[in-house]
Amino acid sequence: MRIIGWSAEAEALFGYGPSEVLGRRADDIVTDTVTGAGLSAASGGSGTTDETTPYGIRSVRHRDGRPMPVALTLDQLSHGTGGAAWLLVAMGLDLLRQRAIDRAMLDGLHRQSPVQLVVYDTDARVRWINKAIERQFGVTSDEVVGRFVHDILPEGVLLTEDGHSVKDVERPIFEVLRTGEPVIDVRYRSTTRLDPHHEHVWSLSYFLLRDDTGRPVGVCEAGLDITDRYVVRQRLALLSRAGGSIGRTLDMRETAQGLARLAVPEFADAVTVDLLEPVLDGQEPPRDGSPTPELRQVARYARDEVSGAVGDIADALNAVRLRCLAEGAPVTDLAAGALAVPLSARGALLGTAVFVRTAPRDPFDTEETALAGELVSRTAVCVDNARRYAHEHATALTLQRELLPRRLARPAGVELAHRYLPAAGPVGVGGDWYDVIPLSGARVGLVVGDVAGRGLGAAATMGRLRTTVAALAALDLPPDELLARLDDLVARPCAPRLTDTEDDDEDQALGVTCLYAVYDPVSRMCVMARAGHPPPVLAVPGGPAETMAVPAGPPLGLGGLPFESVSLELPEGSTLALFTDGLVESRTRDIDIGTGVLCDTLTAPGAGPLEETCDAVVGGLVPQPPEDDAALLLVRVHALPEHLVATWGIPADPGEVAHARSLACGRLADWEVPDEAAFVVELVVSELVTNAIRYGGAPVQLRLIRERGLIVEVSDGGHTSPHLRRAAMEDEGGRGLFLVAQLTDSWGTRYTPAGKTIWTEVPLNPPQLPDLFAVDAFSL
C-alpha cells in the first residue's frame, strides 16, 4: 500500500513534505512503534475489503524521530482501474478528544439540554429546533421547520419592561440580523400545545450565526422557562411600585384609579374600585351591625382588548362584589375569573376592589390573593386618609365660612367688594379673614389677616382673632394701639389654646399677620398699621395704582416690638385693595410680580362697578383654585357731603348750653329732621354739652352728622370717661347720661390727643318712651 496523496494537514501532523512521502509505502510512515504492525495486513495485501478499518490510537514516529500518538481510520474508496484505494484519516490525540467533546456537546444540546434552542434563517423562519422545544411546546421539527413563530404560536407576545405586550415576536431576530449584536433576555409569553390553559414566560437570547466566510446565515435563539421566577419578581416589583403610585394625592378617586392603573395589565386584565357613598362624602364608614350603604364606582381600568368581555360579565362581577362586601373577606369567582377584595382601614369597611382575568391567563391563586390583599390594604389606608382629609377640609371650610362675615356692613362713605378663595391643594383650608367694622363718627374699620397653618386649628384661630379685633375696634383704638394690644394677647403665655392635644406645642396665632385701617369719610383721612402683612394697594382716579408705604410691623405674637401708624388723605373715588399673600404669591410667581399684576388691574382705565373690578382682579391673579387661601377686600372711598356735617366750637361757659341747643335745632330744621328725633337730639346736646363744660373743660366742640341716622358728638379737653351710676330718689341730678343711653341707639367714648369725644347715634324715628322722666334711673 503506497501513498498517492498527501495533504497540508498531514504534513503538519507528521512533519514530512509531499515530495518525501509520495510513492512510498504507507507502513514506512504509520507503522506502530510499539507493536511493529503496519497497514498492509489490514487490507489483505490486495486491498479487497470494502469496510472502514479503525486502527484506533497507535504510536507512530514523527519525521524528527520522536514517537507521536495518533488516531487512524482507514476507509476503502472506489477505484476503477488500479485496484483498491484507501483513505487514511489521521489526527492528533488532542484533536480527537476535542472532536469527541464537540460531538457530545452537539448531541446533548439537541437531545438532552433543558435550554430551548431554535435556529432561524435570514427570513426569520424556523430551520432547526432541539428536543427541549419539542418536549415543552409539544411540536415536532417537521411541523415547525420553514414556518414563522407567530404562525406556530399565535397567542405569543413579547413583554416590555412596563408589563405591556407586543405582537411582533420576530423583532429581536431582525434586530440581530441588522446589527450583528446579540439581544439578551427578551421576555416572551405564550401558551403551549401541551398546556393550553396556562401562560408561560420564557427568557430568550439571540445571537448571529455565520458561515466559514463570515456571511450571516441565520440567528440562534436560546430560551429558558422562567415562569415561576418571573411571577415572583413581578409581584415584588408590583408591591414596590405600589408605594410610589398609590396614594400620591388626597383625592379618593385618584387614589382608587392609581390602584387600577398599577394592576393592569401586569396583575389583572381589568380592575374596578367601588366605595361606599358615606366614604365619598367624607363621613365615617359604617361599623358592624349598621346597614350597608350603596356602592359607587370610582375607578375602572381595563386592557382595550378585554373591555367588551368585562362588560359581558357585569352581573357576575356585581354579585362577587356584594358577597365580598357582606363577608368582609376576599371572594373568588372562577367562572368569571374575578377576585373581589374588601377595602378596610382602621376596622371599618370602605368599599371593594375587583380584579378580573380573562383566558388564557391563570386564575388567581392563594399567593396572588394575598398580593391583591396587600395592594388593596395600602389603597384602603390612603383612601381613608383622603376621606379624613376631605372631612376635615369640609369642616374647616364650613367653620371658616361661618366665621367670615356673610354680609359685610355697609357704612356710609365706602363701596365694598370682597372675595375669599379657599385653598384647593392637600395642605387644607387656611385662616385668611377680612372684616368691615362700623365705628363711631361715621368712620369704618377695615381689617384683613392671615393665620399661619392649615385646617381646623387655623380656622378656629381666625375666628378668635376676628372676634378680638372687633372687640378692640369697638374701643375706638387707633390702628397701632389695636395691633399692640392684639399682639399682647397673642403673646401672653396664659392665652387660651386652640386644642387640648399634647402634640400641639405651638399656638397657631403666633406669626399671624394683620392689617388694620380706619377711614373717616368726613375728613377723608385713612389711618392704618400692619403687623407683618402685605401693604395695601391704592388706586386714585386718573393715576396709577401703587403699593402704600405703610411701616412693616412684626407678625403678631413676637411681643415687645412697636407698631407704627401712617395717615393719608384719600382722594374722592379712590380704591383701596386689602389682600392676603395667597392672592399675589404662588410657587410659580413671586409676590412682587403678583402685586404688579394687581396694580395693573386696578389702574385699568374706565373703572366700572367695584364687583366687576373684583372679578377682574381674581380672574387675573387666581384663574385656577389656589394652593393657598386668598382673600381680597376692595374699598372705594367717598367723602360725606359738607352740608351733612355741622361743627361748632362752644365756649366753656354754662350759659352757652342754650346756644348750643339753638345751633343744633337750626341745623336739624335745615335737614328736615322729624320732631321726635329733633327733640331727642336737643336733649342729648343739652346733656353732653353741659357735662363737657362742667367736667371736661376747654376746648369744647359740638358736631352733628346726618348719615342714615343722626350722630351727635361732643368733644372736650378731659380724659376721664363718664359712666352710668345709680341716682338716689333725693338726688337732684345724675340722670342725664342714663337718659342719653335710653334715647339713643348707641353711645360711647373715644379718646384723642386733645382729650375725648362722647358720641351718640340717634335714629330718625326714635321709639316712644312714656313716663321716661319720672322713673328711678341711673345717671352720672
mmCIF file of N, CA and C in Angstrom, residues 342-438:
data_model
loop_
_atom_site.group_PDB
_atom_site.id
_atom_site.type_symbol
_atom_site.label_atom_id
_atom_site.label_comp_id
_atom_site.label_asym_id
_atom_site.label_seq_id
_atom_site.Cartn_x
_atom_site.Cartn_y
_atom_site.Cartn_z
ATOM 1 N N PRO A 342 -62.031 43.266 49.917
ATOM 2 C CA PRO A 342 -62.613 44.413 50.614
ATOM 3 C C PRO A 342 -61.559 45.483 50.917
ATOM 4 N N LEU A 343 -61.959 46.744 50.806
ATOM 5 C CA LEU A 343 -61.109 47.861 51.231
ATOM 6 C C LEU A 343 -61.467 48.167 52.675
ATOM 7 N N SER A 344 -60.584 47.804 53.588
ATOM 8 C CA SER A 344 -60.820 48.025 55.016
ATOM 9 C C SER A 344 -59.660 48.793 55.609
ATOM 10 N N ALA A 345 -59.985 49.746 56.475
ATOM 11 C CA ALA A 345 -58.957 50.530 57.152
ATOM 12 C C ALA A 345 -59.467 50.913 58.532
ATOM 13 N N ARG A 346 -58.614 50.735 59.519
ATOM 14 C CA ARG A 346 -58.922 51.103 60.898
ATOM 15 C C ARG A 346 -60.218 50.448 61.380
ATOM 16 N N GLY A 347 -60.402 49.181 60.967
ATOM 17 C CA GLY A 347 -61.547 48.404 61.409
ATOM 18 C C GLY A 347 -62.856 48.723 60.739
ATOM 19 N N ALA A 348 -62.835 49.531 59.680
ATOM 20 C CA ALA A 348 -64.074 49.904 59.001
ATOM 21 C C ALA A 348 -63.980 49.528 57.533
ATOM 22 N N LEU A 349 -65.120 49.120 56.958
ATOM 23 C CA LEU A 349 -65.193 48.735 55.561
ATOM 24 C C LEU A 349 -65.488 49.968 54.717
ATOM 25 N N LEU A 350 -64.630 50.211 53.715
ATOM 26 C CA LEU A 350 -64.763 51.400 52.876
ATOM 27 C C LEU A 350 -65.360 51.092 51.508
ATOM 28 N N GLY A 351 -65.169 49.864 51.012
ATOM 29 C CA GLY A 351 -65.643 49.508 49.680
ATOM 30 C C GLY A 351 -65.013 48.207 49.232
ATOM 31 N N THR A 352 -64.945 47.992 47.919
ATOM 32 C CA THR A 352 -64.379 46.770 47.359
ATOM 33 C C THR A 352 -63.554 47.097 46.124
ATOM 34 N N ALA A 353 -62.596 46.202 45.854
ATOM 35 C CA ALA A 353 -61.825 46.244 44.613
ATOM 36 C C ALA A 353 -61.966 44.883 43.943
ATOM 37 N N VAL A 354 -62.264 44.873 42.652
ATOM 38 C CA VAL A 354 -62.471 43.624 41.915
ATOM 39 C C VAL A 354 -61.415 43.530 40.824
ATOM 40 N N PHE A 355 -60.667 42.413 40.827
ATOM 41 C CA PHE A 355 -59.649 42.130 39.818
ATOM 42 C C PHE A 355 -60.190 41.050 38.890
ATOM 43 N N VAL A 356 -60.011 41.235 37.583
ATOM 44 C CA VAL A 356 -60.565 40.304 36.592
ATOM 45 C C VAL A 356 -59.445 39.829 35.668
ATOM 46 N N ARG A 357 -59.430 38.525 35.414
ATOM 47 C CA ARG A 357 -58.534 37.931 34.422
ATOM 48 C C ARG A 357 -59.359 37.173 33.390
ATOM 49 N N THR A 358 -58.953 37.282 32.145
ATOM 50 C CA THR A 358 -59.620 36.559 31.063
ATOM 51 C C THR A 358 -58.685 35.491 30.526
ATOM 52 N N ALA A 359 -59.263 34.485 29.861
ATOM 53 C CA ALA A 359 -58.473 33.395 29.290
ATOM 54 C C ALA A 359 -57.488 33.974 28.253
ATOM 55 N N PRO A 360 -56.268 33.404 28.183
ATOM 56 C CA PRO A 360 -55.819 32.161 28.818
ATOM 57 C C PRO A 360 -55.046 32.383 30.124
ATOM 58 N N ARG A 361 -55.195 33.535 30.760
ATOM 59 C CA ARG A 361 -54.441 33.781 31.984
ATOM 60 C C ARG A 361 -54.952 32.882 33.097
ATOM 61 N N ASP A 362 -54.028 32.506 33.998
ATOM 62 C CA ASP A 362 -54.384 31.624 35.102
ATOM 63 C C ASP A 362 -55.301 32.336 36.081
ATOM 64 N N PRO A 363 -56.206 31.593 36.738
ATOM 65 C CA PRO A 363 -56.995 32.197 37.813
ATOM 66 C C PRO A 363 -56.076 32.648 38.960
ATOM 67 N N PHE A 364 -56.599 33.457 39.829
ATOM 68 C CA PHE A 364 -55.830 33.945 40.972
ATOM 69 C C PHE A 364 -55.609 32.816 41.962
ATOM 70 N N ASP A 365 -54.327 32.566 42.281
ATOM 71 C CA ASP A 365 -54.031 31.523 43.260
ATOM 72 C C ASP A 365 -53.950 32.137 44.653
ATOM 73 N N THR A 366 -53.567 31.310 45.631
ATOM 74 C CA THR A 366 -53.541 31.770 47.022
ATOM 75 C C THR A 366 -52.550 32.914 47.221
ATOM 76 N N GLU A 367 -51.368 32.767 46.635
ATOM 77 C CA GLU A 367 -50.364 33.814 46.795
ATOM 78 C C GLU A 367 -50.795 35.110 46.114
ATOM 79 N N GLU A 368 -51.446 34.985 44.973
ATOM 80 C CA GLU A 368 -51.905 36.187 44.276
ATOM 81 C C GLU A 368 -53.063 36.845 45.015
ATOM 82 N N THR A 369 -53.884 36.065 45.682
ATOM 83 C CA THR A 369 -54.942 36.636 46.505
ATOM 84 C C THR A 369 -54.343 37.437 47.658
ATOM 85 N N ALA A 370 -53.271 36.881 48.258
ATOM 86 C CA ALA A 370 -52.593 37.625 49.328
ATOM 87 C C ALA A 370 -51.964 38.908 48.798
ATOM 88 N N LEU A 371 -51.392 38.843 47.579
ATOM 89 C CA LEU A 371 -50.810 40.038 46.977
ATOM 90 C C LEU A 371 -51.883 41.092 46.718
ATOM 91 N N ALA A 372 -53.017 40.661 46.179
ATOM 92 C CA ALA A 372 -54.107 41.603 45.956
ATOM 93 C C ALA A 372 -54.569 42.217 47.270
ATOM 94 N N GLY A 373 -54.608 41.400 48.321
ATOM 95 C CA GLY A 373 -54.986 41.929 49.628
ATOM 96 C C GLY A 373 -54.018 42.999 50.124
ATOM 97 N N GLU A 374 -52.723 42.795 49.865
ATOM 98 C CA GLU A 374 -51.729 43.786 50.281
ATOM 99 C C GLU A 374 -51.895 45.083 49.498
ATOM 100 N N LEU A 375 -52.103 44.968 48.200
ATOM 101 C CA LEU A 375 -52.304 46.167 47.383
ATOM 102 C C LEU A 375 -53.552 46.924 47.820
ATOM 103 N N VAL A 376 -54.626 46.190 48.044
ATOM 104 C CA VAL A 376 -55.882 46.825 48.439
ATOM 105 C C VAL A 376 -55.771 47.421 49.834
ATOM 106 N N SER A 377 -55.031 46.752 50.714
ATOM 107 C CA SER A 377 -54.851 47.286 52.069
ATOM 108 C C SER A 377 -54.139 48.633 52.038
ATOM 109 N N ARG A 378 -53.088 48.728 51.214
ATOM 110 C CA ARG A 378 -52.403 50.006 51.088
ATOM 111 C C ARG A 378 -53.333 51.065 50.512
ATOM 112 N N THR A 379 -54.121 50.654 49.531
ATOM 113 C CA THR A 379 -55.068 51.600 48.933
ATOM 114 C C THR A 379 -56.103 52.057 49.950
ATOM 115 N N ALA A 380 -56.584 51.121 50.761
ATOM 116 C CA ALA A 380 -57.613 51.459 51.739
ATOM 117 C C ALA A 380 -57.114 52.486 52.749
ATOM 118 N N VAL A 381 -55.868 52.336 53.204
ATOM 119 C CA VAL A 381 -55.313 53.314 54.151
ATOM 120 C C VAL A 381 -55.248 54.692 53.502
ATOM 121 N N CYS A 382 -54.823 54.723 52.235
ATOM 122 C CA CYS A 382 -54.743 56.012 51.527
ATOM 123 C C CYS A 382 -56.125 56.600 51.291
ATOM 124 N N VAL A 383 -57.101 55.750 50.957
ATOM 125 C CA VAL A 383 -58.466 56.234 50.766
ATOM 126 C C VAL A 383 -59.013 56.792 52.074
ATOM 127 N N ASP A 384 -58.746 56.105 53.181
ATOM 128 C CA ASP A 384 -59.241 56.593 54.467
ATOM 129 C C ASP A 384 -58.565 57.902 54.855
ATOM 130 N N ASN A 385 -57.273 58.008 54.561
ATOM 131 C CA ASN A 385 -56.601 59.291 54.812
ATOM 132 C C ASN A 385 -57.245 60.406 53.982
ATOM 133 N N ALA A 386 -57.550 60.081 52.721
ATOM 134 C CA ALA A 386 -58.205 61.073 51.868
ATOM 135 C C ALA A 386 -59.604 61.407 52.392
ATOM 136 N N ARG A 387 -60.296 60.380 52.896
ATOM 137 C CA ARG A 387 -61.633 60.629 53.462
ATOM 138 C C ARG A 387 -61.542 61.543 54.684
ATOM 139 N N ARG A 388 -60.595 61.250 55.563
ATOM 140 C CA ARG A 388 -60.444 62.074 56.758
ATOM 141 C C ARG A 388 -60.032 63.494 56.395
ATOM 142 N N TYR A 389 -59.168 63.596 55.368
ATOM 143 C CA TYR A 389 -58.794 64.931 54.915
ATOM 144 C C TYR A 389 -60.011 65.673 54.360
ATOM 145 N N ALA A 390 -60.807 64.963 53.533
ATOM 146 C CA ALA A 390 -61.991 65.596 52.957
ATOM 147 C C ALA A 390 -62.944 66.054 54.055
ATOM 148 N N HIS A 391 -63.086 65.210 55.095
ATOM 149 C CA HIS A 391 -63.974 65.578 56.201
ATOM 150 C C HIS A 391 -63.441 66.808 56.928
ATOM 151 N N GLU A 392 -62.156 66.792 57.254
ATOM 152 C CA GLU A 392 -61.589 67.936 57.966
ATOM 153 C C GLU A 392 -61.592 69.185 57.089
ATOM 154 N N HIS A 393 -61.293 68.987 55.797
ATOM 155 C CA HIS A 393 -61.289 70.133 54.886
ATOM 156 C C HIS A 393 -62.682 70.750 54.810
ATOM 157 N N ALA A 394 -63.705 69.887 54.678
ATOM 158 C CA ALA A 394 -65.067 70.404 54.606
ATOM 159 C C ALA A 394 -65.470 71.072 55.914
ATOM 160 N N THR A 395 -65.081 70.460 57.043
ATOM 161 C CA THR A 395 -65.412 71.048 58.342
ATOM 162 C C THR A 395 -64.726 72.391 58.523
ATOM 163 N N ALA A 396 -63.419 72.435 58.186
ATOM 164 C CA ALA A 396 -62.683 73.685 58.326
ATOM 165 C C ALA A 396 -63.240 74.759 57.400
ATOM 166 N N LEU A 397 -63.607 74.346 56.189
ATOM 167 C CA LEU A 397 -64.154 75.315 55.240
ATOM 168 C C LEU A 397 -65.504 75.836 55.727
ATOM 169 N N THR A 398 -66.331 74.914 56.259
ATOM 170 C CA THR A 398 -67.617 75.342 56.800
ATOM 171 C C THR A 398 -67.420 76.276 57.989
ATOM 172 N N LEU A 399 -66.491 75.900 58.880
ATOM 173 C CA LEU A 399 -66.215 76.746 60.042
ATOM 174 C C LEU A 399 -65.726 78.118 59.601
ATOM 175 N N GLN A 400 -64.817 78.117 58.640
ATOM 176 C CA GLN A 400 -64.281 79.395 58.200
ATOM 177 C C GLN A 400 -65.350 80.255 57.549
ATOM 178 N N ARG A 401 -66.200 79.640 56.740
ATOM 179 C CA ARG A 401 -67.264 80.415 56.104
ATOM 180 C C ARG A 401 -68.265 80.929 57.116
ATOM 181 N N GLU A 402 -68.490 80.138 58.179
ATOM 182 C CA GLU A 402 -69.387 80.614 59.220
ATOM 183 C C GLU A 402 -68.766 81.754 60.012
ATOM 184 N N LEU A 403 -67.450 81.693 60.191
ATOM 185 C CA LEU A 403 -66.787 82.741 60.959
ATOM 186 C C LEU A 403 -66.582 84.007 60.146
ATOM 187 N N LEU A 404 -66.395 83.836 58.829
ATOM 188 C CA LEU A 404 -66.273 85.024 57.986
ATOM 189 C C LEU A 404 -67.637 85.700 57.865
ATOM 190 N N PRO A 405 -67.661 87.011 57.725
ATOM 191 C CA PRO A 405 -68.953 87.703 57.591
ATOM 192 C C PRO A 405 -69.659 87.317 56.300
ATOM 193 N N ARG A 406 -70.893 86.866 56.441
ATOM 194 C CA ARG A 406 -71.659 86.534 55.236
ATOM 195 C C ARG A 406 -72.014 87.793 54.462
ATOM 196 N N ARG A 407 -72.362 88.823 55.227
ATOM 197 C CA ARG A 407 -72.658 90.107 54.617
ATOM 198 C C ARG A 407 -71.885 91.166 55.386
ATOM 199 N N LEU A 408 -71.076 91.891 54.680
ATOM 200 C CA LEU A 408 -70.320 92.951 55.329
ATOM 201 C C LEU A 408 -71.218 94.138 55.616
ATOM 202 N N ALA A 409 -70.861 94.823 56.692
ATOM 203 C CA ALA A 409 -71.557 96.077 56.980
ATOM 204 C C ALA A 409 -71.357 97.048 55.821
ATOM 205 N N ARG A 410 -72.327 97.922 55.606
ATOM 206 C CA ARG A 410 -72.262 98.896 54.514
ATOM 207 C C ARG A 410 -72.295 100.315 55.084
ATOM 208 N N PRO A 411 -71.195 100.739 55.714
ATOM 209 C CA PRO A 411 -71.178 102.094 56.287
ATOM 210 C C PRO A 411 -71.231 103.146 55.193
ATOM 211 N N ALA A 412 -71.593 104.368 55.599
ATOM 212 C CA ALA A 412 -71.598 105.472 54.649
ATOM 213 C C ALA A 412 -70.166 105.818 54.277
ATOM 214 N N GLY A 413 -70.006 106.280 53.055
ATOM 215 C CA GLY A 413 -68.699 106.754 52.618
ATOM 216 C C GLY A 413 -67.831 105.706 51.968
ATOM 217 N N VAL A 414 -68.270 104.451 51.854
ATOM 218 C CA VAL A 414 -67.446 103.423 51.212
ATOM 219 C C VAL A 414 -68.331 102.495 50.385
ATOM 220 N N GLU A 415 -67.773 102.031 49.250
ATOM 221 C CA GLU A 415 -68.327 100.905 48.500
ATOM 222 C C GLU A 415 -67.429 99.699 48.760
ATOM 223 N N LEU A 416 -68.007 98.503 48.809
ATOM 224 C CA LEU A 416 -67.244 97.318 49.171
ATOM 225 C C LEU A 416 -67.454 96.192 48.163
ATOM 226 N N ALA A 417 -66.404 95.446 47.908
ATOM 227 C CA ALA A 417 -66.473 94.190 47.158
ATOM 228 C C ALA A 417 -65.419 93.266 47.759
ATOM 229 N N HIS A 418 -65.726 92.010 47.862
ATOM 230 C CA HIS A 418 -64.804 91.096 48.549
ATOM 231 C C HIS A 418 -64.914 89.700 47.966
ATOM 232 N N ARG A 419 -63.811 88.959 48.074
ATOM 233 C CA ARG A 419 -63.756 87.567 47.641
ATOM 234 C C ARG A 419 -62.893 86.774 48.625
ATOM 235 N N TYR A 420 -63.324 85.544 48.857
ATOM 236 C CA TYR A 420 -62.489 84.605 49.616
ATOM 237 C C TYR A 420 -62.382 83.320 48.813
ATOM 238 N N LEU A 421 -61.141 82.882 48.532
ATOM 239 C CA LEU A 421 -60.886 81.668 47.754
ATOM 240 C C LEU A 421 -60.145 80.672 48.637
ATOM 241 N N PRO A 422 -60.804 79.595 49.089
ATOM 242 C CA PRO A 422 -60.119 78.612 49.942
ATOM 243 C C PRO A 422 -59.092 77.823 49.163
ATOM 244 N N ALA A 423 -58.070 77.362 49.854
ATOM 245 C CA ALA A 423 -57.021 76.571 49.213
ATOM 246 C C ALA A 423 -57.606 75.265 48.702
ATOM 247 N N ALA A 424 -57.156 74.868 47.494
ATOM 248 C CA ALA A 424 -57.663 73.629 46.891
ATOM 249 C C ALA A 424 -56.667 72.497 46.998
ATOM 250 N N GLY A 425 -55.442 72.758 47.437
ATOM 251 C CA GLY A 425 -54.411 71.725 47.496
ATOM 252 C C GLY A 425 -54.553 70.855 48.728
ATOM 253 N N PRO A 426 -53.630 69.887 48.890
ATOM 254 C CA PRO A 426 -53.695 68.950 50.018
ATOM 255 C C PRO A 426 -53.351 69.573 51.345
ATOM 256 N N VAL A 427 -52.860 70.803 51.387
ATOM 257 C CA VAL A 427 -52.466 71.392 52.673
ATOM 258 C C VAL A 427 -53.667 71.788 53.502
ATOM 259 N N GLY A 428 -54.845 71.925 52.911
ATOM 260 C CA GLY A 428 -56.037 72.214 53.680
ATOM 261 C C GLY A 428 -56.374 73.691 53.716
ATOM 262 N N VAL A 429 -57.545 73.970 54.294
ATOM 263 C CA VAL A 429 -58.035 75.336 54.391
ATOM 264 C C VAL A 429 -57.171 76.124 55.357
ATOM 265 N N GLY A 430 -56.899 77.365 55.013
ATOM 266 C CA GLY A 430 -56.090 78.213 55.875
ATOM 267 C C GLY A 430 -56.951 79.105 56.747
ATOM 268 N N GLY A 431 -56.345 80.200 57.237
ATOM 269 C CA GLY A 431 -57.037 81.080 58.170
ATOM 270 C C GLY A 431 -57.064 82.520 57.721
ATOM 271 N N ASP A 432 -57.221 82.765 56.429
ATOM 272 C CA ASP A 432 -57.339 84.143 55.950
ATOM 273 C C ASP A 432 -58.699 84.712 56.351
ATOM 274 N N TRP A 433 -58.734 85.991 56.683
ATOM 275 C CA TRP A 433 -60.010 86.621 57.006
ATOM 276 C C TRP A 433 -59.960 88.108 56.707
ATOM 277 N N TYR A 434 -61.149 88.687 56.632
ATOM 278 C CA TYR A 434 -61.287 90.128 56.439
ATOM 279 C C TYR A 434 -62.569 90.542 57.139
ATOM 280 N N ASP A 435 -62.697 91.833 57.414
ATOM 281 C CA ASP A 435 -63.895 92.323 58.086
ATOM 282 C C ASP A 435 -64.018 93.820 57.853
ATOM 283 N N VAL A 436 -65.246 94.294 57.949
ATOM 284 C CA VAL A 436 -65.556 95.723 57.889
ATOM 285 C C VAL A 436 -66.337 96.064 59.152
ATOM 286 N N ILE A 437 -65.821 96.999 59.940
ATOM 287 C CA ILE A 437 -66.364 97.282 61.269
ATOM 288 C C ILE A 437 -66.832 98.735 61.321
ATOM 289 N N PRO A 438 -68.147 98.982 61.443
ATOM 290 C CA PRO A 438 -68.615 100.366 61.602
ATOM 291 C C PRO A 438 -68.109 100.948 62.925
#
